[in-house]
């Protein structure tokens, strides 16, 4: 019992479907541009559900699929860049919604942008291996629609709302390698501002923009580097050959990024699982949502080695190799 295993993956997508044609009524864009530059055809946008609501639905899905007693969950980590509140955390509110309020649960949110779920898996893995928790619920949940400038066609066509939830427990097989990294010097290429400095003791700053901004070209270059760097590091540390990996589940940002990585690494495109055409980029939710769907589609069998890889704001990147 020396590692930690994902025993179930749940998902939730926001209720309202927004197609590329729908967006062309809001900003100057069209289905051809969005599809060919990103691979995205539609996305799910929340009507009235919050980040906690989506996290709850995905968590219930994971718990039901696993068949475990939810009272054995000792740790809840929610990765998000679009929490309902800075305080209380999404994780604490999720604990309450799941009816675990009277239990001894460690609950906190984690921000590593679109790499959030990978960071959260890594943290949960360490908690579980240390023996201090039995089971962990690790969730990526986002309502990015509230962070988007709906007048900016360069970003508003890319994102969607959803959640992915994983249940992890101690096991003989499971996580075989993990890798995370960060580089703060390029952070302004992908920004979602917080509250401005505004106290009687600080020099007043001009109000910064409050919505997400992105330098798409720079992030595209970073993403191709980050995926390759993660795959190289994971294969090296695990001494596993890429041929032994049955599926790569990347952060679902842009199909063109994955095509580029496929050429760069010579990993066949068919090895990458993509569902971004239906959901767009759901940030920290995307890898969990994709894993849940790949499992539902029967694409992952017992003994398969799957590589999860994320990249995003911070800048942050990383991944895990997991044997199912
Ligand atoms: N519809 C129509 N035209 C558009 C749109 C749109 N939605 N958006 C931009 N354009 C125009 C631009 O204005 C520009 O016009 P111009 O030539 O007249 O100036 C032209 O299209 C080309 O713009 P580029 O930005 O060069 O387009 P590019 O081919 O680079 O694609 C994109 C832009 C899709 C954003 C790409 O750079 C990209 O995918 N980058 C990575 C983004 C990403 O992965 N972000 C998420 C990672 S981190 C996270 O998940 C939070």
XYZ file of C-alpha atoms and ligand atoms in Angstrom:
375
model
C 0.000 0.000 0.000
C 2.550 2.593 -1.037
C 0.740 4.803 -3.473
C -2.579 6.451 -4.087
C -5.237 5.615 -6.645
C -8.055 7.470 -8.388
C -11.057 5.222 -7.706
C -13.713 7.303 -9.471
C -14.141 10.437 -11.550
C -17.314 12.523 -11.652
C -18.317 15.441 -13.827
C -20.759 18.293 -14.096
C -21.263 20.719 -16.953
C -23.225 23.946 -16.669
C -26.750 23.729 -18.099
C -26.832 26.251 -20.932
C -25.291 25.303 -24.273
C -23.700 28.242 -26.095
C -22.655 27.535 -29.681
C -20.131 29.409 -31.777
C -23.071 30.822 -33.748
C -24.581 32.128 -30.496
C -21.321 33.975 -29.795
C -21.281 35.503 -33.269
C -24.371 37.456 -32.156
C -22.431 38.970 -29.241
C -18.975 39.686 -30.738
C -17.542 39.842 -34.253
C -16.640 36.203 -34.765
C -17.878 33.131 -36.586
C -18.020 29.359 -36.267
C -15.327 28.834 -38.927
C -12.782 31.034 -37.088
C -13.424 29.525 -33.655
C -13.539 25.898 -34.877
C -10.424 26.124 -37.026
C -8.309 28.110 -34.499
C -9.348 26.238 -31.363
C -11.335 23.062 -32.092
C -14.197 24.375 -29.935
C -17.771 24.051 -31.283
C -19.760 24.867 -28.168
C -19.418 25.346 -24.428
C -21.710 25.029 -21.387
C -22.332 28.307 -19.558
C -23.969 28.564 -16.169
C -27.434 30.060 -15.942
C -27.754 30.219 -12.180
C -25.414 27.557 -10.761
C -22.390 28.608 -8.724
C -18.896 27.108 -8.620
C -19.934 25.287 -5.427
C -23.082 23.916 -7.116
C -21.029 22.479 -9.992
C -18.438 21.079 -7.560
C -21.262 19.448 -5.603
C -22.834 17.801 -8.669
C -19.475 16.442 -9.884
C -18.643 15.179 -6.363
C -21.970 13.361 -5.984
C -21.368 11.772 -9.400
C -17.909 10.547 -8.280
C -19.214 9.262 -4.933
C -22.089 7.397 -6.634
C -19.767 5.854 -9.223
C -17.313 4.705 -6.524
C -19.931 3.233 -4.187
C -17.904 4.367 -1.161
C -19.338 5.657 2.096
C -18.916 9.441 1.814
C -18.147 9.561 5.543
C -14.725 8.071 4.800
C -13.645 11.288 3.037
C -11.130 13.092 5.266
C -9.755 15.652 2.838
C -11.468 17.961 0.335
C -9.429 20.118 -2.020
C -11.142 22.332 -4.575
C -8.951 23.792 -7.313
C -10.539 26.945 -8.694
C -9.816 30.427 -10.012
C -13.500 31.381 -9.913
C -14.600 30.692 -6.320
C -17.963 31.991 -5.143
C -16.161 33.702 -2.249
C -12.549 34.272 -1.219
C -13.922 33.251 2.184
C -15.471 30.796 2.970
C -13.615 28.410 0.713
C -15.463 26.390 -1.914
C -14.098 23.250 -0.230
C -15.681 24.104 3.143
C -19.022 24.902 1.502
C -18.788 21.646 -0.451
C -18.152 19.735 2.795
C -21.391 21.207 4.186
C -23.373 20.470 1.003
C -22.179 16.859 1.078
C -23.455 16.477 4.648
C -19.957 16.025 6.100
C -20.098 18.980 8.477
C -19.910 16.889 11.634
C -16.917 14.898 10.368
C -13.235 15.687 10.867
C -12.424 16.939 7.365
C -9.497 19.052 6.153
C -10.931 21.349 3.478
C -9.290 24.099 1.446
C -9.168 25.711 -1.991
C -6.087 25.705 -4.165
C -5.169 28.050 -7.012
C -2.778 26.890 -9.699
C -5.079 28.086 -12.510
C -5.586 25.431 -15.190
C -2.966 23.199 -13.545
C -5.040 23.290 -10.345
C -6.351 19.730 -10.480
C -2.844 18.336 -11.038
C -1.511 20.317 -8.062
C -4.493 19.128 -5.983
C -3.882 15.471 -6.916
C -0.237 15.896 -5.931
C -1.138 17.398 -2.538
C -3.796 14.726 -1.847
C -1.317 12.008 -2.802
C 1.134 13.266 -0.155
C -1.594 13.474 2.524
C -2.754 9.940 1.742
C 0.741 8.441 1.644
C 1.553 10.084 4.989
C -1.320 8.109 6.507
C -3.146 11.176 7.787
C -6.188 10.755 5.527
C -8.031 7.715 4.239
C -9.814 9.157 1.237
C -9.558 12.475 -0.556
C -12.075 14.273 -2.729
C -10.219 16.411 -5.256
C -12.334 18.746 -7.363
C -11.694 21.277 -10.119
C -14.682 23.588 -10.477
C -15.097 26.809 -12.438
C -17.661 29.378 -13.472
C -15.248 31.207 -15.748
C -18.169 32.937 -17.484
C -18.160 35.468 -14.639
C -14.457 36.248 -15.167
C -14.695 36.840 -18.902
C -14.917 40.132 -20.746
C -17.816 39.271 -23.058
C -16.740 42.110 -25.391
C -13.300 40.539 -25.969
C -13.573 38.087 -28.854
C -9.981 36.974 -28.249
C -10.945 35.325 -24.942
C -14.742 34.966 -24.638
C -14.915 32.253 -27.300
C -12.466 30.011 -25.454
C -13.964 29.281 -22.048
C -16.808 27.316 -20.426
C -18.193 26.381 -16.988
C -17.987 22.941 -15.397
C -16.469 20.692 -12.761
C -14.569 17.417 -12.470
C -14.232 15.471 -9.210
C -11.867 12.629 -8.312
C -11.868 10.268 -5.334
C -8.447 9.051 -4.216
C -7.454 6.402 -1.704
C -4.370 4.471 -0.605
C -3.519 1.523 -2.846
C -0.818 -0.769 -4.238
C -1.025 0.808 -7.677
C -2.103 4.184 -9.002
C 0.064 7.297 -9.188
C 3.453 6.270 -10.608
C 4.978 9.713 -11.110
C 4.081 13.330 -10.466
C 5.630 16.596 -11.595
C 4.685 20.240 -11.067
C 6.438 23.456 -11.931
C 5.871 27.209 -11.872
C 7.388 30.337 -13.370
C 6.125 33.669 -12.101
C 8.005 36.018 -14.401
C 5.571 35.699 -17.312
C 2.425 35.944 -15.222
C 1.070 39.041 -16.958
C 0.396 37.061 -20.123
C -2.624 35.505 -18.406
C -4.284 37.550 -15.680
C -7.443 37.551 -13.610
C -7.208 40.503 -11.198
C -8.284 40.362 -7.548
C -9.462 43.315 -5.447
C -7.508 46.544 -6.026
C -5.343 48.049 -3.256
C -7.730 50.424 -1.540
C -6.997 51.438 2.044
C -6.259 54.769 3.776
C -2.657 53.531 4.078
C -1.881 52.654 0.471
C -1.297 54.906 -2.523
C -4.471 54.610 -4.580
C -3.892 52.738 -7.792
C -5.887 53.308 -10.920
C -8.634 50.718 -11.029
C -7.156 47.748 -12.884
C -9.263 45.808 -15.376
C -11.413 43.328 -13.463
C -11.782 40.626 -16.114
C -9.466 37.973 -17.509
C -6.888 39.137 -20.076
C -4.593 36.917 -22.116
C -1.754 37.231 -24.593
C -2.912 34.286 -26.714
C 0.231 33.955 -28.816
C 2.573 33.846 -25.805
C 0.323 31.377 -23.965
C 0.201 29.164 -27.039
C 4.037 28.970 -27.086
C 4.164 28.383 -23.339
C 1.552 25.608 -23.553
C 3.477 23.593 -26.140
C 6.661 23.904 -24.051
C 4.816 23.015 -20.811
C 3.157 19.861 -22.143
C 6.394 18.552 -23.643
C 8.405 19.406 -20.517
C 5.854 17.613 -18.310
C 5.730 14.491 -20.469
C 9.546 14.342 -20.652
C 9.892 14.715 -16.861
C 7.197 12.152 -16.039
C 8.572 9.534 -18.424
C 12.109 10.079 -17.164
C 11.238 9.835 -13.467
C 8.948 6.801 -13.903
C 11.205 5.066 -16.456
C 8.101 4.413 -18.528
C 8.188 4.564 -22.331
C 5.583 6.642 -24.130
C 4.483 3.456 -25.961
C 3.337 2.105 -22.571
C 1.023 5.064 -22.001
C -2.422 4.240 -23.347
C -3.956 7.693 -23.128
C -2.779 11.282 -22.583
C -5.424 13.561 -21.096
C -4.267 17.153 -21.464
C -5.805 20.346 -20.138
C -8.483 21.092 -22.727
C -7.487 24.546 -23.964
C -7.024 24.376 -27.711
C -6.904 21.489 -30.209
C -4.192 23.282 -32.192
C -1.885 23.243 -29.167
C -2.302 19.464 -28.982
C -1.658 19.013 -32.727
C 1.545 21.024 -32.340
C 2.631 18.975 -29.304
C 1.844 15.758 -31.162
C 4.172 16.800 -34.007
C 6.853 18.023 -31.589
C 6.871 14.891 -29.434
C 5.938 12.400 -32.200
C 3.177 11.092 -29.924
C 0.279 10.129 -32.241
C -2.642 12.529 -32.071
C -5.009 9.584 -31.383
C -3.281 9.088 -28.026
C -4.556 12.473 -26.797
C -8.102 12.503 -25.403
C -9.983 15.689 -26.295
C -13.544 16.698 -25.432
C -12.992 20.450 -25.706
C -15.204 20.726 -28.787
C -18.192 20.320 -26.409
C -16.980 22.216 -23.345
C -14.276 24.727 -24.352
C -11.619 25.485 -21.775
C -12.957 24.926 -18.246
C -9.604 25.663 -16.536
C -9.053 23.529 -13.430
C -12.205 21.499 -14.227
C -11.076 20.340 -17.650
C -8.803 17.381 -16.848
C -11.263 15.864 -14.348
C -14.182 16.369 -16.717
C -12.199 14.736 -19.533
C -11.058 11.831 -17.342
C -14.633 11.187 -16.167
C -15.857 11.147 -19.756
C -13.014 8.931 -21.008
C -13.871 6.442 -18.234
C -17.598 6.590 -19.075
C -16.721 5.946 -22.733
C -14.840 2.792 -21.696
C -11.518 4.147 -22.972
C -9.634 3.277 -19.777
C -9.244 -0.371 -18.751
C -7.733 -1.926 -15.632
C -3.937 -1.778 -15.871
C -3.892 1.116 -18.373
C -1.322 3.825 -17.731
C -2.778 7.279 -18.320
C -0.842 10.542 -18.367
C -2.651 13.678 -17.167
C -1.024 17.007 -18.060
C -2.003 20.562 -17.202
C -0.740 24.103 -17.892
C -2.074 27.527 -17.093
C -1.818 30.890 -15.376
C 0.933 31.575 -12.896
C 2.445 30.329 -15.075
C 2.099 26.749 -13.805
C 2.336 23.318 -15.352
C 2.649 19.653 -14.428
C 1.174 16.187 -14.632
C 0.875 12.674 -13.266
C 1.156 9.160 -14.651
C -1.547 6.929 -13.190
C -2.074 3.182 -13.552
C -5.787 2.315 -13.393
N -13.099 35.632 -34.065
C -12.607 36.169 -35.187
N -11.391 36.749 -35.229
C -10.668 36.775 -34.103
C -11.144 36.247 -32.885
C -12.415 35.648 -32.904
N -12.963 35.084 -31.811
N -10.207 36.410 -31.936
C -9.162 37.027 -32.519
N -9.453 37.267 -33.823
C -8.641 37.925 -34.836
C -7.586 38.839 -34.231
O -8.150 40.112 -33.937
C -6.587 38.899 -35.349
O -7.037 39.802 -36.325
P -5.995 40.764 -37.121
O -5.083 39.812 -37.839
O -6.885 41.556 -37.982
O -5.288 41.529 -36.036
C -6.638 37.495 -35.948
O -7.887 36.928 -35.527
C -5.519 36.604 -35.485
O -5.421 36.685 -34.069
P -4.403 35.837 -33.262
O -4.494 36.175 -31.809
O -3.059 35.911 -33.911
O -5.019 34.395 -33.494
P -4.384 33.013 -33.177
O -4.329 32.214 -34.394
O -3.122 33.149 -32.357
O -5.463 32.361 -32.214
C -5.925 31.986 -29.906
C -5.820 33.023 -30.997
C -6.986 30.977 -30.284
C -6.343 32.678 -28.608
C -4.554 31.293 -29.746
O -3.540 32.266 -29.605
C -4.526 30.393 -28.548
O -5.221 29.402 -28.500
N -3.659 30.671 -27.582
C -3.566 29.854 -26.387
C -4.728 30.158 -25.540
C -4.844 29.193 -24.419
O -4.603 28.027 -24.554
N -5.246 29.725 -23.301
C -5.550 28.988 -22.187
C -4.370 28.397 -21.496
S -4.299 28.741 -19.828
C -5.806 28.622 -19.263
O -6.447 27.691 -19.625
C -6.396 29.691 -18.401
